[in-house]
Amino acid sequence: MRVDVLTIFPEMFRGPLDVSIVGRARAEGHLELHVHDLREHARDRHRLTDDYPFGGGSGMVMKPEPFFQAFDALAPGWPGRPWVVLLSPQGERLTQRKAVELSGRPFLCLLCGRYEGIDERVREGLVDEEISIGDYVLTGGELPAMVLIDAVARLLPGVLGSPASVAEESFTGGLLEYPQYTRPRVFRGMAVPDVLLSGDHGAVRRWRRKQSLCRTALRRPDLLLLAPLDAEDRRLLRELKDEGVFGDGVPAVEQVLAAR
Ligand code: 9WO
């Protein structure tokens, strides 16, 4: 996959994307990343990328010209037309599903805004899709772009050693992760649950599933309602309920147990 980024802060992309799995994905050619400085495409004398808002108001707006100029300058060297994504709080939420969908595209172009907003004609003329990484305002789209690249890069074929990890994510099927442990067996008085040392693979699998269900019910009941649950899952949820884990009751658990 190829990813081009347009930003007035290209130096922000040095570091996070040079190391670890994304760094290796780039070194091995699974991900080709090109970060472009929008300021180099600002035509005016002062290379301005922002201007005052028409209609008045506080704050500055990102000018449209640098984005369009950058496209005109870069397009002749591009292998095709990229899928253009603007990172913005007004976008559709980045989910694992969206990351999987984007990972299937051969060529992305990520637009990063700054200031208090971006001239609307950038959306009209260049953007295929607007994506948000969450409901908070940042100082720009650069960190969200890096989050998107990280989420997508690890899904590219050959990037993760075992596709089993990726398969397990979809197998865990919309539930939260179970607790994980490594050595030592006892650390500062905190012991690893006995079942994980038992060698009973069936018991380990059931314990993990039960823990995933428990955590999801308590922390993300919205996800529990969406997850594909089978008869064993409902049995484990009933066990947790009978153990008093859900206190006065979690509505999502009642709903799931009533449904069958
Ligand atoms: C700033 C602001 C100040 C006063 C009143 C309204 C305001 N809106 C904004 C604003 O949205 N600024 C953005 C900053 C302009 C585009 C780039 N910025 C940005 C992107 N902030 N947060 C994101 C972002 C992108 C993707 N996912 C989450 C947040």
PDB file of C-alpha atoms and ligand atoms in Angstrom:
ATOM      1  CA  MET A   1       0.000   0.000   0.000  1.00  0.00           C
ATOM      2  CA  ARG A   2       1.088   3.550  -0.709  1.00  0.00           C
ATOM      3  CA  VAL A   3       0.181   6.419   1.642  1.00  0.00           C
ATOM      4  CA  ASP A   4       0.840  10.083   0.876  1.00  0.00           C
ATOM      5  CA  VAL A   5       0.325  12.660   3.621  1.00  0.00           C
ATOM      6  CA  LEU A   6      -0.211  16.395   3.106  1.00  0.00           C
ATOM      7  CA  THR A   7       0.653  18.480   6.181  1.00  0.00           C
ATOM      8  CA  ILE A   8       2.295  21.726   7.255  1.00  0.00           C
ATOM      9  CA  PHE A   9       4.187  19.737   9.932  1.00  0.00           C
ATOM     10  CA  PRO A  10       5.930  16.893   8.079  1.00  0.00           C
ATOM     11  CA  GLU A  11       8.526  16.628  10.861  1.00  0.00           C
ATOM     12  CA  MET A  12       5.811  15.259  13.177  1.00  0.00           C
ATOM     13  CA  PHE A  13       5.826  12.048  11.133  1.00  0.00           C
ATOM     14  CA  ARG A  14       9.482  11.332  11.931  1.00  0.00           C
ATOM     15  CA  GLY A  15       9.635   8.973  14.861  1.00  0.00           C
ATOM     16  CA  PRO A  16       6.311   7.220  15.415  1.00  0.00           C
ATOM     17  CA  LEU A  17       6.230   5.716  11.933  1.00  0.00           C
ATOM     18  CA  ASP A  18       9.960   4.913  11.780  1.00  0.00           C
ATOM     19  CA  VAL A  19       9.951   2.312  14.530  1.00  0.00           C
ATOM     20  CA  SER A  20       8.392  -0.985  15.513  1.00  0.00           C
ATOM     21  CA  ILE A  21       5.914  -2.765  13.237  1.00  0.00           C
ATOM     22  CA  VAL A  22       5.152   0.227  11.004  1.00  0.00           C
ATOM     23  CA  GLY A  23       8.877   0.948  10.609  1.00  0.00           C
ATOM     24  CA  ARG A  24       9.490  -2.655   9.605  1.00  0.00           C
ATOM     25  CA  ALA A  25       6.471  -2.666   7.251  1.00  0.00           C
ATOM     26  CA  ARG A  26       8.057   0.293   5.468  1.00  0.00           C
ATOM     27  CA  ALA A  27      11.537  -1.268   5.406  1.00  0.00           C
ATOM     28  CA  GLU A  28      10.089  -4.448   3.910  1.00  0.00           C
ATOM     29  CA  GLY A  29       8.095  -2.546   1.295  1.00  0.00           C
ATOM     30  CA  HIS A  30       4.611  -3.449   2.536  1.00  0.00           C
ATOM     31  CA  LEU A  31       3.978   0.245   3.209  1.00  0.00           C
ATOM     32  CA  GLU A  32       5.328   3.101   1.104  1.00  0.00           C
ATOM     33  CA  LEU A  33       4.921   6.397   2.964  1.00  0.00           C
ATOM     34  CA  HIS A  34       5.425   9.836   1.421  1.00  0.00           C
ATOM     35  CA  VAL A  35       4.993  12.898   3.642  1.00  0.00           C
ATOM     36  CA  HIS A  36       4.676  16.217   1.807  1.00  0.00           C
ATOM     37  CA  ASP A  37       5.058  19.735   3.214  1.00  0.00           C
ATOM     38  CA  LEU A  38       1.991  21.761   2.215  1.00  0.00           C
ATOM     39  CA  ARG A  39       3.954  24.964   2.752  1.00  0.00           C
ATOM     40  CA  GLU A  40       6.095  24.089  -0.264  1.00  0.00           C
ATOM     41  CA  HIS A  41       2.919  24.279  -2.318  1.00  0.00           C
ATOM     42  CA  ALA A  42       1.811  27.656  -0.985  1.00  0.00           C
ATOM     43  CA  ARG A  43       2.383  29.975  -3.906  1.00  0.00           C
ATOM     44  CA  ASP A  44       2.279  33.393  -2.268  1.00  0.00           C
ATOM     45  CA  ARG A  45       5.373  35.306  -1.176  1.00  0.00           C
ATOM     46  CA  HIS A  46       5.045  34.380   2.479  1.00  0.00           C
ATOM     47  CA  ARG A  47       3.993  30.779   1.882  1.00  0.00           C
ATOM     48  CA  LEU A  48       0.888  31.359   3.946  1.00  0.00           C
ATOM     49  CA  THR A  49      -1.355  28.362   4.536  1.00  0.00           C
ATOM     50  CA  ASP A  50      -3.978  30.163   6.671  1.00  0.00           C
ATOM     51  CA  ASP A  51      -6.149  33.244   6.286  1.00  0.00           C
ATOM     52  CA  TYR A  52      -8.985  35.116   8.022  1.00  0.00           C
ATOM     53  CA  PRO A  53     -12.489  33.619   7.844  1.00  0.00           C
ATOM     54  CA  PHE A  54     -15.026  35.230   5.482  1.00  0.00           C
ATOM     55  CA  GLY A  55     -17.937  36.394   7.579  1.00  0.00           C
ATOM     56  CA  GLY A  56     -15.675  37.190  10.466  1.00  0.00           C
ATOM     57  CA  GLY A  57     -15.062  35.352  13.682  1.00  0.00           C
ATOM     58  CA  SER A  58     -12.054  34.363  15.690  1.00  0.00           C
ATOM     59  CA  GLY A  59      -9.334  32.049  14.510  1.00  0.00           C
ATOM     60  CA  MET A  60      -7.835  31.287  11.151  1.00  0.00           C
ATOM     61  CA  VAL A  61      -8.907  29.007   8.314  1.00  0.00           C
ATOM     62  CA  MET A  62      -6.638  26.804   6.252  1.00  0.00           C
ATOM     63  CA  LYS A  63      -6.452  28.102   2.694  1.00  0.00           C
ATOM     64  CA  PRO A  64      -7.558  25.818  -0.148  1.00  0.00           C
ATOM     65  CA  GLU A  65      -4.742  26.610  -2.592  1.00  0.00           C
ATOM     66  CA  PRO A  66      -1.904  24.664  -0.923  1.00  0.00           C
ATOM     67  CA  PHE A  67      -3.966  21.442  -0.960  1.00  0.00           C
ATOM     68  CA  PHE A  68      -4.993  21.851  -4.611  1.00  0.00           C
ATOM     69  CA  GLN A  69      -1.520  22.969  -5.680  1.00  0.00           C
ATOM     70  CA  ALA A  70       0.010  19.981  -3.947  1.00  0.00           C
ATOM     71  CA  PHE A  71      -2.360  17.660  -5.804  1.00  0.00           C
ATOM     72  CA  ASP A  72      -1.555  19.272  -9.158  1.00  0.00           C
ATOM     73  CA  ALA A  73       2.190  19.041  -8.482  1.00  0.00           C
ATOM     74  CA  LEU A  74       2.172  15.474  -7.150  1.00  0.00           C
ATOM     75  CA  ALA A  75      -0.458  13.782  -9.343  1.00  0.00           C
ATOM     76  CA  PRO A  76       1.776  13.347 -12.438  1.00  0.00           C
ATOM     77  CA  GLY A  77       4.154  11.211 -10.354  1.00  0.00           C
ATOM     78  CA  TRP A  78       1.414   9.144  -8.728  1.00  0.00           C
ATOM     79  CA  PRO A  79       0.676   5.555  -9.770  1.00  0.00           C
ATOM     80  CA  GLY A  80      -3.059   6.302  -9.946  1.00  0.00           C
ATOM     81  CA  ARG A  81      -5.791   8.174  -8.184  1.00  0.00           C
ATOM     82  CA  PRO A  82      -5.546   7.937  -4.381  1.00  0.00           C
ATOM     83  CA  TRP A  83      -8.489   7.497  -2.018  1.00  0.00           C
ATOM     84  CA  VAL A  84      -8.424  10.893  -0.299  1.00  0.00           C
ATOM     85  CA  VAL A  85      -9.125  11.039   3.449  1.00  0.00           C
ATOM     86  CA  LEU A  86      -9.461  14.198   5.532  1.00  0.00           C
ATOM     87  CA  LEU A  87      -8.847  13.698   9.248  1.00  0.00           C
ATOM     88  CA  SER A  88     -11.443  15.770  11.065  1.00  0.00           C
ATOM     89  CA  PRO A  89     -13.700  15.663  14.139  1.00  0.00           C
ATOM     90  CA  GLN A  90     -16.650  15.780  11.716  1.00  0.00           C
ATOM     91  CA  GLY A  91     -15.719  12.507  10.038  1.00  0.00           C
ATOM     92  CA  GLU A  92     -17.023   8.996  10.330  1.00  0.00           C
ATOM     93  CA  ARG A  93     -15.457   7.221  13.308  1.00  0.00           C
ATOM     94  CA  LEU A  94     -12.328   5.139  12.718  1.00  0.00           C
ATOM     95  CA  THR A  95     -13.194   1.607  13.811  1.00  0.00           C
ATOM     96  CA  GLN A  96     -11.440  -1.712  13.284  1.00  0.00           C
ATOM     97  CA  ARG A  97     -13.951  -2.357  10.491  1.00  0.00           C
ATOM     98  CA  LYS A  98     -13.007   0.945   8.805  1.00  0.00           C
ATOM     99  CA  ALA A  99      -9.282   0.134   9.220  1.00  0.00           C
ATOM    100  CA  VAL A 100      -9.815  -3.236   7.519  1.00  0.00           C
ATOM    101  CA  GLU A 101     -11.729  -1.521   4.702  1.00  0.00           C
ATOM    102  CA  LEU A 102      -8.987   1.096   4.191  1.00  0.00           C
ATOM    103  CA  SER A 103      -6.252  -1.558   4.305  1.00  0.00           C
ATOM    104  CA  GLY A 104      -7.759  -2.982   1.105  1.00  0.00           C
ATOM    105  CA  ARG A 105      -7.089   0.223  -0.828  1.00  0.00           C
ATOM    106  CA  PRO A 106      -3.808   0.352  -2.755  1.00  0.00           C
ATOM    107  CA  PHE A 107      -3.241   4.113  -2.413  1.00  0.00           C
ATOM    108  CA  LEU A 108      -4.373   6.542   0.290  1.00  0.00           C
ATOM    109  CA  CYS A 109      -3.797  10.282   0.513  1.00  0.00           C
ATOM    110  CA  LEU A 110      -4.289  11.728   3.999  1.00  0.00           C
ATOM    111  CA  LEU A 111      -5.021  15.440   4.405  1.00  0.00           C
ATOM    112  CA  CYS A 112      -4.114  17.034   7.735  1.00  0.00           C
ATOM    113  CA  GLY A 113      -5.744  20.318   8.724  1.00  0.00           C
ATOM    114  CA  ARG A 114      -4.576  22.891  11.249  1.00  0.00           C
ATOM    115  CA  TYR A 115      -5.880  26.155  12.738  1.00  0.00           C
ATOM    116  CA  GLU A 116      -9.626  26.462  13.481  1.00  0.00           C
ATOM    117  CA  GLY A 117     -10.826  24.881  10.272  1.00  0.00           C
ATOM    118  CA  ILE A 118     -10.281  24.089   6.613  1.00  0.00           C
ATOM    119  CA  ASP A 119     -11.783  25.915   3.647  1.00  0.00           C
ATOM    120  CA  GLU A 120     -14.877  23.919   2.661  1.00  0.00           C
ATOM    121  CA  ARG A 121     -13.761  23.712  -0.987  1.00  0.00           C
ATOM    122  CA  VAL A 122     -11.048  21.247   0.018  1.00  0.00           C
ATOM    123  CA  ARG A 123     -13.840  18.855   1.041  1.00  0.00           C
ATOM    124  CA  GLU A 124     -15.875  19.632  -2.075  1.00  0.00           C
ATOM    125  CA  GLY A 125     -13.030  19.273  -4.539  1.00  0.00           C
ATOM    126  CA  LEU A 126     -10.586  16.765  -3.136  1.00  0.00           C
ATOM    127  CA  VAL A 127     -11.925  14.641  -0.287  1.00  0.00           C
ATOM    128  CA  ASP A 128     -13.486  11.209  -0.752  1.00  0.00           C
ATOM    129  CA  GLU A 129     -14.046  10.488   2.919  1.00  0.00           C
ATOM    130  CA  GLU A 130     -13.728  12.297   6.249  1.00  0.00           C
ATOM    131  CA  ILE A 131     -12.551  10.261   9.221  1.00  0.00           C
ATOM    132  CA  SER A 132     -12.461  11.036  12.960  1.00  0.00           C
ATOM    133  CA  ILE A 133     -10.518   9.053  15.538  1.00  0.00           C
ATOM    134  CA  GLY A 134     -12.779  10.222  18.368  1.00  0.00           C
ATOM    135  CA  ASP A 135     -14.908  12.990  19.781  1.00  0.00           C
ATOM    136  CA  TYR A 136     -12.306  15.478  20.906  1.00  0.00           C
ATOM    137  CA  VAL A 137     -10.686  18.507  19.326  1.00  0.00           C
ATOM    138  CA  LEU A 138      -6.945  18.397  18.702  1.00  0.00           C
ATOM    139  CA  THR A 139      -4.627  21.031  17.292  1.00  0.00           C
ATOM    140  CA  GLY A 140      -4.487  19.288  13.926  1.00  0.00           C
ATOM    141  CA  GLY A 141      -5.068  16.142  11.887  1.00  0.00           C
ATOM    142  CA  GLU A 142      -1.469  14.863  12.066  1.00  0.00           C
ATOM    143  CA  LEU A 143      -1.793  12.618  15.124  1.00  0.00           C
ATOM    144  CA  PRO A 144      -5.085  11.138  13.818  1.00  0.00           C
ATOM    145  CA  ALA A 145      -3.335  10.475  10.465  1.00  0.00           C
ATOM    146  CA  MET A 146      -0.585   8.581  12.295  1.00  0.00           C
ATOM    147  CA  VAL A 147      -3.180   6.631  14.267  1.00  0.00           C
ATOM    148  CA  LEU A 148      -4.912   5.685  11.013  1.00  0.00           C
ATOM    149  CA  ILE A 149      -1.629   4.647   9.371  1.00  0.00           C
ATOM    150  CA  ASP A 150      -0.727   2.501  12.405  1.00  0.00           C
ATOM    151  CA  ALA A 151      -4.139   0.792  12.469  1.00  0.00           C
ATOM    152  CA  VAL A 152      -4.037   0.103   8.712  1.00  0.00           C
ATOM    153  CA  ALA A 153      -0.353  -0.870   8.329  1.00  0.00           C
ATOM    154  CA  ARG A 154      -0.536  -3.800  10.742  1.00  0.00           C
ATOM    155  CA  LEU A 155      -3.382  -5.265   8.660  1.00  0.00           C
ATOM    156  CA  LEU A 156      -1.393  -5.346   5.411  1.00  0.00           C
ATOM    157  CA  PRO A 157      -0.497  -8.835   4.201  1.00  0.00           C
ATOM    158  CA  GLY A 158       2.908  -9.917   5.507  1.00  0.00           C
ATOM    159  CA  VAL A 159       3.249  -7.195   8.154  1.00  0.00           C
ATOM    160  CA  LEU A 160       2.336  -9.232  11.223  1.00  0.00           C
ATOM    161  CA  GLY A 161       4.342 -12.425  11.571  1.00  0.00           C
ATOM    162  CA  SER A 162       1.298 -14.608  11.999  1.00  0.00           C
ATOM    163  CA  PRO A 163      -2.013 -13.753  10.317  1.00  0.00           C
ATOM    164  CA  ALA A 164      -3.347 -15.732  13.330  1.00  0.00           C
ATOM    165  CA  SER A 165      -3.179 -12.543  15.431  1.00  0.00           C
ATOM    166  CA  VAL A 166      -5.347 -10.674  12.948  1.00  0.00           C
ATOM    167  CA  ALA A 167      -7.710 -13.650  12.629  1.00  0.00           C
ATOM    168  CA  GLU A 168      -7.973 -13.862  16.420  1.00  0.00           C
ATOM    169  CA  GLU A 169      -9.068 -10.231  16.547  1.00  0.00           C
ATOM    170  CA  SER A 170     -12.082 -10.980  14.415  1.00  0.00           C
ATOM    171  CA  PHE A 171     -12.550 -14.276  16.269  1.00  0.00           C
ATOM    172  CA  THR A 172     -12.663 -12.441  19.602  1.00  0.00           C
ATOM    173  CA  GLY A 173     -15.560 -10.955  17.683  1.00  0.00           C
ATOM    174  CA  GLY A 174     -16.284  -7.540  19.086  1.00  0.00           C
ATOM    175  CA  LEU A 175     -15.523  -8.442  22.717  1.00  0.00           C
ATOM    176  CA  LEU A 176     -12.813  -6.857  24.841  1.00  0.00           C
ATOM    177  CA  GLU A 177      -9.539  -8.708  25.463  1.00  0.00           C
ATOM    178  CA  TYR A 178      -9.213 -11.157  28.347  1.00  0.00           C
ATOM    179  CA  PRO A 179      -6.496 -10.519  30.992  1.00  0.00           C
ATOM    180  CA  GLN A 180      -3.037 -11.714  29.949  1.00  0.00           C
ATOM    181  CA  TYR A 181      -0.072 -12.834  32.039  1.00  0.00           C
ATOM    182  CA  THR A 182       3.537 -13.847  31.555  1.00  0.00           C
ATOM    183  CA  ARG A 183       6.315 -14.844  33.959  1.00  0.00           C
ATOM    184  CA  PRO A 184       6.807 -14.651  36.908  1.00  0.00           C
ATOM    185  CA  ARG A 185       3.937 -16.754  38.312  1.00  0.00           C
ATOM    186  CA  VAL A 186       3.816 -14.532  41.379  1.00  0.00           C
ATOM    187  CA  PHE A 187       4.778 -10.873  41.083  1.00  0.00           C
ATOM    188  CA  ARG A 188       4.802  -8.648  44.179  1.00  0.00           C
ATOM    189  CA  GLY A 189       2.238 -10.920  45.817  1.00  0.00           C
ATOM    190  CA  MET A 190      -0.039 -10.983  42.750  1.00  0.00           C
ATOM    191  CA  ALA A 191      -0.477 -14.512  41.412  1.00  0.00           C
ATOM    192  CA  VAL A 192      -1.374 -15.659  37.909  1.00  0.00           C
ATOM    193  CA  PRO A 193      -4.801 -17.412  37.917  1.00  0.00           C
ATOM    194  CA  ASP A 194      -4.297 -21.178  38.484  1.00  0.00           C
ATOM    195  CA  VAL A 195      -6.344 -22.170  35.437  1.00  0.00           C
ATOM    196  CA  LEU A 196      -3.701 -20.640  33.126  1.00  0.00           C
ATOM    197  CA  LEU A 197      -1.071 -22.971  34.624  1.00  0.00           C
ATOM    198  CA  SER A 198      -3.325 -26.044  34.566  1.00  0.00           C
ATOM    199  CA  GLY A 199      -2.503 -27.194  31.042  1.00  0.00           C
ATOM    200  CA  ASP A 200      -6.244 -27.760  30.498  1.00  0.00           C
ATOM    201  CA  HIS A 201      -6.692 -26.001  27.143  1.00  0.00           C
ATOM    202  CA  GLY A 202     -10.497 -26.247  27.250  1.00  0.00           C
ATOM    203  CA  ALA A 203     -10.606 -24.707  30.723  1.00  0.00           C
ATOM    204  CA  VAL A 204      -8.226 -21.935  29.614  1.00  0.00           C
ATOM    205  CA  ARG A 205     -10.395 -21.181  26.581  1.00  0.00           C
ATOM    206  CA  ARG A 206     -13.577 -21.011  28.685  1.00  0.00           C
ATOM    207  CA  TRP A 207     -11.906 -18.833  31.357  1.00  0.00           C
ATOM    208  CA  ARG A 208     -10.663 -16.396  28.726  1.00  0.00           C
ATOM    209  CA  ARG A 209     -14.046 -16.220  27.025  1.00  0.00           C
ATOM    210  CA  LYS A 210     -15.750 -15.641  30.380  1.00  0.00           C
ATOM    211  CA  GLN A 211     -13.296 -12.869  31.241  1.00  0.00           C
ATOM    212  CA  SER A 212     -13.859 -11.219  27.836  1.00  0.00           C
ATOM    213  CA  LEU A 213     -17.627 -11.386  28.345  1.00  0.00           C
ATOM    214  CA  CYS A 214     -17.316 -10.037  31.907  1.00  0.00           C
ATOM    215  CA  ARG A 215     -15.138  -7.078  30.922  1.00  0.00           C
ATOM    216  CA  THR A 216     -17.267  -6.257  27.917  1.00  0.00           C
ATOM    217  CA  ALA A 217     -20.491  -6.370  29.962  1.00  0.00           C
ATOM    218  CA  LEU A 218     -19.057  -4.097  32.644  1.00  0.00           C
ATOM    219  CA  ARG A 219     -17.026  -1.668  30.525  1.00  0.00           C
ATOM    220  CA  ARG A 220     -18.606  -1.683  27.062  1.00  0.00           C
ATOM    221  CA  PRO A 221     -22.192  -2.994  27.267  1.00  0.00           C
ATOM    222  CA  ASP A 222     -22.788  -1.381  23.864  1.00  0.00           C
ATOM    223  CA  LEU A 223     -20.318  -3.861  22.344  1.00  0.00           C
ATOM    224  CA  LEU A 224     -21.907  -6.826  24.141  1.00  0.00           C
ATOM    225  CA  LEU A 225     -25.199  -6.086  22.382  1.00  0.00           C
ATOM    226  CA  LEU A 226     -23.484  -6.099  18.965  1.00  0.00           C
ATOM    227  CA  ALA A 227     -21.257  -9.178  19.491  1.00  0.00           C
ATOM    228  CA  PRO A 228     -22.257 -12.511  17.985  1.00  0.00           C
ATOM    229  CA  LEU A 229     -22.883 -14.645  21.100  1.00  0.00           C
ATOM    230  CA  ASP A 230     -23.613 -18.365  21.214  1.00  0.00           C
ATOM    231  CA  ALA A 231     -25.305 -20.600  23.808  1.00  0.00           C
ATOM    232  CA  GLU A 232     -22.039 -21.110  25.715  1.00  0.00           C
ATOM    233  CA  ASP A 233     -21.523 -17.340  25.910  1.00  0.00           C
ATOM    234  CA  ARG A 234     -24.976 -16.942  27.467  1.00  0.00           C
ATOM    235  CA  ARG A 235     -24.194 -19.760  29.910  1.00  0.00           C
ATOM    236  CA  LEU A 236     -20.972 -17.983  30.948  1.00  0.00           C
ATOM    237  CA  LEU A 237     -22.836 -14.676  31.316  1.00  0.00           C
ATOM    238  CA  ARG A 238     -25.434 -16.403  33.532  1.00  0.00           C
ATOM    239  CA  GLU A 239     -22.593 -17.823  35.681  1.00  0.00           C
ATOM    240  CA  LEU A 240     -21.133 -14.321  36.073  1.00  0.00           C
ATOM    241  CA  LYS A 241     -24.557 -12.941  36.952  1.00  0.00           C
ATOM    242  CA  ASP A 242     -25.110 -15.712  39.554  1.00  0.00           C
ATOM    243  CA  GLU A 243     -21.666 -14.954  40.999  1.00  0.00           C
ATOM    244  CA  GLY A 244     -22.920 -11.411  41.630  1.00  0.00           C
ATOM    245  CA  VAL A 245     -20.344  -9.827  39.329  1.00  0.00           C
ATOM    246  CA  PHE A 246     -22.967  -7.537  37.791  1.00  0.00           C
ATOM    247  CA  GLY A 247     -24.207  -6.140  41.125  1.00  0.00           C
ATOM    248  CA  ASP A 248     -27.719  -4.759  40.733  1.00  0.00           C
ATOM    249  CA  GLY A 249     -27.698  -5.878  37.121  1.00  0.00           C
ATOM    250  CA  VAL A 250     -26.350  -4.717  33.783  1.00  0.00           C
ATOM    251  CA  PRO A 251     -29.221  -4.018  31.347  1.00  0.00           C
ATOM    252  CA  ALA A 252     -27.227  -5.311  28.356  1.00  0.00           C
ATOM    253  CA  VAL A 253     -26.666  -8.651  30.120  1.00  0.00           C
ATOM    254  CA  GLU A 254     -30.386  -8.968  30.947  1.00  0.00           C
ATOM    255  CA  GLN A 255     -31.168  -8.200  27.296  1.00  0.00           C
ATOM    256  CA  VAL A 256     -28.714 -10.805  25.990  1.00  0.00           C
ATOM    257  CA  LEU A 257     -29.938 -13.478  28.427  1.00  0.00           C
ATOM    258  CA  ALA A 258     -33.586 -12.756  27.644  1.00  0.00           C
ATOM    259  CA  ALA A 259     -33.007 -12.892  23.881  1.00  0.00           C
ATOM    260  CA  ARG A 260     -31.681 -16.485  23.456  1.00  0.00           C
TER     261      ARG A 260
HETATM  262  C1  9WO B   1     -11.181  24.525  16.497  1.00  0.00           C
HETATM  263  C2  9WO B   1     -12.100  25.384  17.052  1.00  0.00           C
HETATM  264  C3  9WO B   1     -11.945  26.476  17.895  1.00  0.00           C
HETATM  265  C4  9WO B   1     -13.089  27.167  18.295  1.00  0.00           C
HETATM  266  C5  9WO B   1     -14.336  26.768  17.853  1.00  0.00           C
HETATM  267  C6  9WO B   1     -14.456  25.661  16.999  1.00  0.00           C
HETATM  268  C7  9WO B   1     -13.328  24.999  16.621  1.00  0.00           C
HETATM  269  N1  9WO B   1     -13.183  23.939  15.834  1.00  0.00           N
HETATM  270  C8  9WO B   1     -11.897  23.687  15.740  1.00  0.00           C
HETATM  271  C9  9WO B   1     -11.431  22.610  14.923  1.00  0.00           C
HETATM  272  O1  9WO B   1     -12.178  21.726  14.586  1.00  0.00           O
HETATM  273  N2  9WO B   1     -10.134  22.699  14.558  1.00  0.00           N
HETATM  274  C10 9WO B   1      -9.566  21.649  13.740  1.00  0.00           C
HETATM  275  C11 9WO B   1      -8.239  21.271  14.296  1.00  0.00           C
HETATM  276  C12 9WO B   1      -9.428  22.050  12.301  1.00  0.00           C
HETATM  277  C13 9WO B   1      -8.955  20.855  11.533  1.00  0.00           C
HETATM  278  C14 9WO B   1      -7.751  20.173  12.177  1.00  0.00           C
HETATM  279  N3  9WO B   1      -7.938  20.044  13.589  1.00  0.00           N
HETATM  280  C15 9WO B   1      -8.336  18.906  14.177  1.00  0.00           C
HETATM  281  C16 9WO B   1      -8.484  17.641  13.644  1.00  0.00           C
HETATM  282  N4  9WO B   1      -8.667  18.821  15.457  1.00  0.00           N
HETATM  283  N5  9WO B   1      -9.050  17.598  15.739  1.00  0.00           N
HETATM  284  C17 9WO B   1      -8.955  16.842  14.669  1.00  0.00           C
HETATM  285  C18 9WO B   1      -9.325  15.469  14.667  1.00  0.00           C
HETATM  286  C19 9WO B   1      -9.207  14.692  13.529  1.00  0.00           C
HETATM  287  C20 9WO B   1      -9.598  13.364  13.558  1.00  0.00           C
HETATM  288  N6  9WO B   1     -10.096  12.830  14.683  1.00  0.00           N
HETATM  289  C21 9WO B   1     -10.217  13.567  15.803  1.00  0.00           C
HETATM  290  C22 9WO B   1      -9.847  14.880  15.817  1.00  0.00           C
END
